[in-house]
mmCIF file of N, CA and C in Angstrom:
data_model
loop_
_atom_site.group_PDB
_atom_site.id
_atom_site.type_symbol
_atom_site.label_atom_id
_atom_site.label_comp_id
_atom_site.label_asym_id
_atom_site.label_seq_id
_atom_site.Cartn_x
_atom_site.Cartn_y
_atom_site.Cartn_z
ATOM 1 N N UNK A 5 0.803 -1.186 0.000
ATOM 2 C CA UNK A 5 0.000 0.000 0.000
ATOM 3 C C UNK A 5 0.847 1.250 0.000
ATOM 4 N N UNK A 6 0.180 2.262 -0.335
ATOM 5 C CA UNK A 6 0.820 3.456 -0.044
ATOM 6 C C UNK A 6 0.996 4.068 1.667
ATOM 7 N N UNK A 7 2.502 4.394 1.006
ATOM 8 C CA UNK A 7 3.287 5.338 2.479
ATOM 9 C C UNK A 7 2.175 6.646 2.795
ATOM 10 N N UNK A 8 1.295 6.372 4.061
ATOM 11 C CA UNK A 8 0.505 7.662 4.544
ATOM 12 C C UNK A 8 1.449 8.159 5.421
ATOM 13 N N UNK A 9 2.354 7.830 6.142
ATOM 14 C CA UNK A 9 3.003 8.615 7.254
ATOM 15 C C UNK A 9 4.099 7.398 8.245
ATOM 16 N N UNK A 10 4.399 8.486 8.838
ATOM 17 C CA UNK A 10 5.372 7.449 10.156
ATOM 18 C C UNK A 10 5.373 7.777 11.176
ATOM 19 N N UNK A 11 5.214 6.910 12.114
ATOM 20 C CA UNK A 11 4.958 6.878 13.576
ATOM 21 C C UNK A 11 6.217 6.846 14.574
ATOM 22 N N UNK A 12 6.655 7.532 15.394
ATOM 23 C CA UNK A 12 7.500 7.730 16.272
ATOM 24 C C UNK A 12 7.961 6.860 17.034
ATOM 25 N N UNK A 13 8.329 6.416 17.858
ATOM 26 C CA UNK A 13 7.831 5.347 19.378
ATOM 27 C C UNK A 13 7.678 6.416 20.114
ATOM 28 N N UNK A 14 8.667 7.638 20.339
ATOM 29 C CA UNK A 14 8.459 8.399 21.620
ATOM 30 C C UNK A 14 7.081 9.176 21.271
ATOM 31 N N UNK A 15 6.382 9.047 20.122
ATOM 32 C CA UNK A 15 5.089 10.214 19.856
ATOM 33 C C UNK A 15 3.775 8.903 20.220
ATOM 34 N N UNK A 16 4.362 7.908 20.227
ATOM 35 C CA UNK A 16 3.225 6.174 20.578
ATOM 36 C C UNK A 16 3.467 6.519 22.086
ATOM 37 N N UNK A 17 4.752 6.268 22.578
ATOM 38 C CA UNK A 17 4.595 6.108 24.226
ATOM 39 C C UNK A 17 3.902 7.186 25.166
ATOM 40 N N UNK A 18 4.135 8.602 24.502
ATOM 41 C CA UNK A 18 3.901 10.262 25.477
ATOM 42 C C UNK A 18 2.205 10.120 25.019
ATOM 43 N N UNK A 19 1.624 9.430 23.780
ATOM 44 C CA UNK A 19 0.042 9.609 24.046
ATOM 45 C C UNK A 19 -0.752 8.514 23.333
ATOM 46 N N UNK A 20 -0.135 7.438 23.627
ATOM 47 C CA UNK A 20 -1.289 6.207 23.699
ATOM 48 C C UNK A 20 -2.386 6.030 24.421
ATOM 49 N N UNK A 21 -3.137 5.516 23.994
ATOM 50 C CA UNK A 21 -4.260 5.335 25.183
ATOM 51 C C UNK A 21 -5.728 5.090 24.346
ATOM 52 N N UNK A 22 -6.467 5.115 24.806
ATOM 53 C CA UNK A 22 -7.760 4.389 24.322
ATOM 54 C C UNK A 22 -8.149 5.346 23.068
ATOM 55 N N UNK A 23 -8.529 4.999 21.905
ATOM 56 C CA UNK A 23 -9.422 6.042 20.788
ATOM 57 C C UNK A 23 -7.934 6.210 20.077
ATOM 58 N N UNK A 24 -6.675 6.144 20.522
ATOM 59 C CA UNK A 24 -5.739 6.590 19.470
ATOM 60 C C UNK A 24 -5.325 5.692 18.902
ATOM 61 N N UNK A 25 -5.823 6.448 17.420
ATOM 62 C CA UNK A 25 -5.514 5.157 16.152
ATOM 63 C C UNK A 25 -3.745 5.506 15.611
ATOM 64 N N UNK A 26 -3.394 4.851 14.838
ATOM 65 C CA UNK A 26 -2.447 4.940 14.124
ATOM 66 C C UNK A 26 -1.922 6.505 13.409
ATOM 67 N N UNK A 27 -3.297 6.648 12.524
ATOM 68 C CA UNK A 27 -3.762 7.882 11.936
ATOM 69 C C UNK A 27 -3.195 8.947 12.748
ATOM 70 N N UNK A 28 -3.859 9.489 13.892
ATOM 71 C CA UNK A 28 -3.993 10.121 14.953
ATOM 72 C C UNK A 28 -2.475 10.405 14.934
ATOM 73 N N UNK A 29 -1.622 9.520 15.243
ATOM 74 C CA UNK A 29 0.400 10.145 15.151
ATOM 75 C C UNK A 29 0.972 10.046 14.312
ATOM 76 N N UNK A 30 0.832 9.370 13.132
ATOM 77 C CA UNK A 30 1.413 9.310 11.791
ATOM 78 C C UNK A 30 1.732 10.954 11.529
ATOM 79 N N UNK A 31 3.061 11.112 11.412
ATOM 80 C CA UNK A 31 3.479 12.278 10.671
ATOM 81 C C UNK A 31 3.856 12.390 9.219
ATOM 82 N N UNK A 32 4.240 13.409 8.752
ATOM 83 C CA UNK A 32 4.866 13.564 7.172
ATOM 84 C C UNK A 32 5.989 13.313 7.737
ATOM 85 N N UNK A 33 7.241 12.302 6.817
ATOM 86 C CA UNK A 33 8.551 12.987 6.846
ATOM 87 C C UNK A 33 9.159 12.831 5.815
ATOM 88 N N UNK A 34 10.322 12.900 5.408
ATOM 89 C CA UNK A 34 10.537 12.698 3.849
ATOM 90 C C UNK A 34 10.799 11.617 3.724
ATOM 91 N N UNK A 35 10.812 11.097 2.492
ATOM 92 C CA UNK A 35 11.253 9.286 2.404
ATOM 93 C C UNK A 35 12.527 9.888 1.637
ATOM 94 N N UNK A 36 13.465 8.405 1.526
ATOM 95 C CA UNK A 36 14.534 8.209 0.410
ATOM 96 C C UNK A 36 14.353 7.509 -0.580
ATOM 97 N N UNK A 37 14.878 7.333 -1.490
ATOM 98 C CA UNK A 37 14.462 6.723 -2.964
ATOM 99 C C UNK A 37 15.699 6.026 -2.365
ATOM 100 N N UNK A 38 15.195 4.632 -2.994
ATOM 101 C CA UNK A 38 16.534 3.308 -3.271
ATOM 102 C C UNK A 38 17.763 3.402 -3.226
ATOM 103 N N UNK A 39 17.906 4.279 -4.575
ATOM 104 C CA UNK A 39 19.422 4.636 -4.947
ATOM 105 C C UNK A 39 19.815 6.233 -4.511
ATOM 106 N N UNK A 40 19.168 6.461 -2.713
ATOM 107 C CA UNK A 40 19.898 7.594 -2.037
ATOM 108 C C UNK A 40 21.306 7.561 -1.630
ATOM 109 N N UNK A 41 22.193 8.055 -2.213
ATOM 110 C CA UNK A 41 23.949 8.077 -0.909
ATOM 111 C C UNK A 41 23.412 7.545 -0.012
ATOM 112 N N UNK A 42 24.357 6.970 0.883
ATOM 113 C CA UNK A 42 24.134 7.058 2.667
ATOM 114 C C UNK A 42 24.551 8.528 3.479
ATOM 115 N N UNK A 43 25.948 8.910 2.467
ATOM 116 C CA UNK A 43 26.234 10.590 3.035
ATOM 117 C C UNK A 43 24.658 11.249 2.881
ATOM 118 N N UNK A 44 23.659 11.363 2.061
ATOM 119 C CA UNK A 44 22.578 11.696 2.043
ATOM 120 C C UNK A 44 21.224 11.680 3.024
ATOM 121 N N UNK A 45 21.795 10.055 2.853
ATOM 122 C CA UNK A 45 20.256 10.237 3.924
ATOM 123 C C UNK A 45 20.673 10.325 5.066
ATOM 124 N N UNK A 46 22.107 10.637 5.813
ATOM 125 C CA UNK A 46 22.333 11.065 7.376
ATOM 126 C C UNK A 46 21.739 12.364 6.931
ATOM 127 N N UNK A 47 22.268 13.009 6.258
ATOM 128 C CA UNK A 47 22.122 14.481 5.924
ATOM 129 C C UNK A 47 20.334 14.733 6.883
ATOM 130 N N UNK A 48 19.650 14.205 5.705
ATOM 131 C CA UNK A 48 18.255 14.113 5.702
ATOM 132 C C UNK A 48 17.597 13.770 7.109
ATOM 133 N N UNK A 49 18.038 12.730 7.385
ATOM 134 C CA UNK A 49 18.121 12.276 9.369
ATOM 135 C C UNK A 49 18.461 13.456 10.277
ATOM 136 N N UNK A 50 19.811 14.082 9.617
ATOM 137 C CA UNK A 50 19.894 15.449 10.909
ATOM 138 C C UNK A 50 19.280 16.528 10.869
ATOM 139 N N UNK A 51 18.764 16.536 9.190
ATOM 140 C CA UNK A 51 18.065 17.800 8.877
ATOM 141 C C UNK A 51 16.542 18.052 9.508
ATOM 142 N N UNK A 52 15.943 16.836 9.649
ATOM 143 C CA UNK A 52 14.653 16.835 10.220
ATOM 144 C C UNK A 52 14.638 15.824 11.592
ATOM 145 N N UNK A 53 15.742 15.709 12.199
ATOM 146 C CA UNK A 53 15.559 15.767 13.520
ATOM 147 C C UNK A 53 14.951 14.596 14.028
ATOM 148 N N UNK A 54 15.145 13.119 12.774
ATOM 149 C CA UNK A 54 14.764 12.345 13.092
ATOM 150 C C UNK A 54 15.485 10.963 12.993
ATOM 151 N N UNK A 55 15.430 9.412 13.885
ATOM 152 C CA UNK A 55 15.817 8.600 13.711
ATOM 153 C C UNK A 55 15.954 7.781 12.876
ATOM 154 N N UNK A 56 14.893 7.741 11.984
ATOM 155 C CA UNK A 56 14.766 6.969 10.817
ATOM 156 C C UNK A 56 14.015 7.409 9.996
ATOM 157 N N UNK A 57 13.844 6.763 8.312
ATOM 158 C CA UNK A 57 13.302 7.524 7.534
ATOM 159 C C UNK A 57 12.740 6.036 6.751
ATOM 160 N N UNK A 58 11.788 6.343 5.971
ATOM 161 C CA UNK A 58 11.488 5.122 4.865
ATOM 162 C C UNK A 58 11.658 5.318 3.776
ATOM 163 N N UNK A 59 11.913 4.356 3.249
ATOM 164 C CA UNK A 59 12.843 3.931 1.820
ATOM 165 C C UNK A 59 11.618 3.613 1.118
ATOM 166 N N UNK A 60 11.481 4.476 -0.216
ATOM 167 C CA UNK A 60 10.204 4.270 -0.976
ATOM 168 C C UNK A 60 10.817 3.305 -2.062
ATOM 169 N N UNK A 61 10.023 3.360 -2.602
ATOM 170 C CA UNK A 61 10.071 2.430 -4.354
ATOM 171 C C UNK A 61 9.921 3.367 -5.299
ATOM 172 N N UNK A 62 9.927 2.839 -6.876
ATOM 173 C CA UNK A 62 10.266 3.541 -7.890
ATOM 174 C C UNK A 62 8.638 4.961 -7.979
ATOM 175 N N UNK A 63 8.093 4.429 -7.739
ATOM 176 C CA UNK A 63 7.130 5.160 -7.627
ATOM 177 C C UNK A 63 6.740 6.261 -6.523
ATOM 178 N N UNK A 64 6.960 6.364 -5.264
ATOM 179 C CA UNK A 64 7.362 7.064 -4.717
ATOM 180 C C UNK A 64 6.444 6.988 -3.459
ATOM 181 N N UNK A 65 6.017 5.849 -3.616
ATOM 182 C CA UNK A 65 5.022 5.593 -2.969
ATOM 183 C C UNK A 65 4.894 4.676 -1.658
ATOM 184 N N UNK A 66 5.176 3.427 -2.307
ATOM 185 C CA UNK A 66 5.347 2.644 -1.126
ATOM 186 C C UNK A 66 6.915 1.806 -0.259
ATOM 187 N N UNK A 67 7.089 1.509 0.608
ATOM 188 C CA UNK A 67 7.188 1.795 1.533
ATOM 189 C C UNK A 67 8.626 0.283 1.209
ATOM 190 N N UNK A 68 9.438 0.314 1.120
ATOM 191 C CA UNK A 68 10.348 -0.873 0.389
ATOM 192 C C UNK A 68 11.493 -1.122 1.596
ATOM 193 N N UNK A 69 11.598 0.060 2.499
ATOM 194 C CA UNK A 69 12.611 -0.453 3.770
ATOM 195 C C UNK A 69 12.361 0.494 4.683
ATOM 196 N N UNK A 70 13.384 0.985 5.750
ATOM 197 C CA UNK A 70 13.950 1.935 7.070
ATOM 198 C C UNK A 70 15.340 2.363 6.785
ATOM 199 N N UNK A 71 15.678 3.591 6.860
ATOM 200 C CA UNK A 71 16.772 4.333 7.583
ATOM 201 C C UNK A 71 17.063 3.784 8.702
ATOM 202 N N UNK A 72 18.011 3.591 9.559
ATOM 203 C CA UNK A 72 17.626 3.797 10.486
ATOM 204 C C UNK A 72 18.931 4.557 11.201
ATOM 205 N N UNK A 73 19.270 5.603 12.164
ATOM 206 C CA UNK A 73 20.413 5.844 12.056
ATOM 207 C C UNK A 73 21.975 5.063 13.146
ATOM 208 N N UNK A 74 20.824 4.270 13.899
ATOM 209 C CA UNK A 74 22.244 3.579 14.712
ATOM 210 C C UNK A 74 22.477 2.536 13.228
ATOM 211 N N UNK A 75 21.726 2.080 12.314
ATOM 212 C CA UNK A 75 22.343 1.405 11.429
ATOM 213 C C UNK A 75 23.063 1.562 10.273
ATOM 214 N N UNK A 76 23.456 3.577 10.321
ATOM 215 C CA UNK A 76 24.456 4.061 9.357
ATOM 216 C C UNK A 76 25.508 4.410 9.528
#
């Protein structure tokens, strides 16, 4: 399916609780295409202040891996 968003753990743990769907914390963040550098997507990781990112497909859409940054 298509990439709607990505979920945190620390934005799941500070407000879980009954009625909160998925939806509800899913944020925008940018994805990487396949054939991103790795010098790149740290870039992209420090630029928006986040741990990981998802790796789209040719289309731009869905959802083909993780960034993650203890794994760069």
């Amino acid at each position: 399916g298509d990439l709607l968003g990505t979920i945190v753990a620390a934005d799941a743990l500070a407000t879980a609780g009954p009625g909160v769907t998925a939806a509800d914390l899913a944020r925008t963040l940018p994805s990487l295409q396949a054939g991103t550098p790795l010098h790149d997507a740290v870039s992209v990781l420090h630029e928006h202040a986040t741990t990981g990112l998802p790796v789209v497909g040719p289309a731009g859409r869905d959802a083909i891996g993780w960034v993650d940054q203890g794994e760069v």
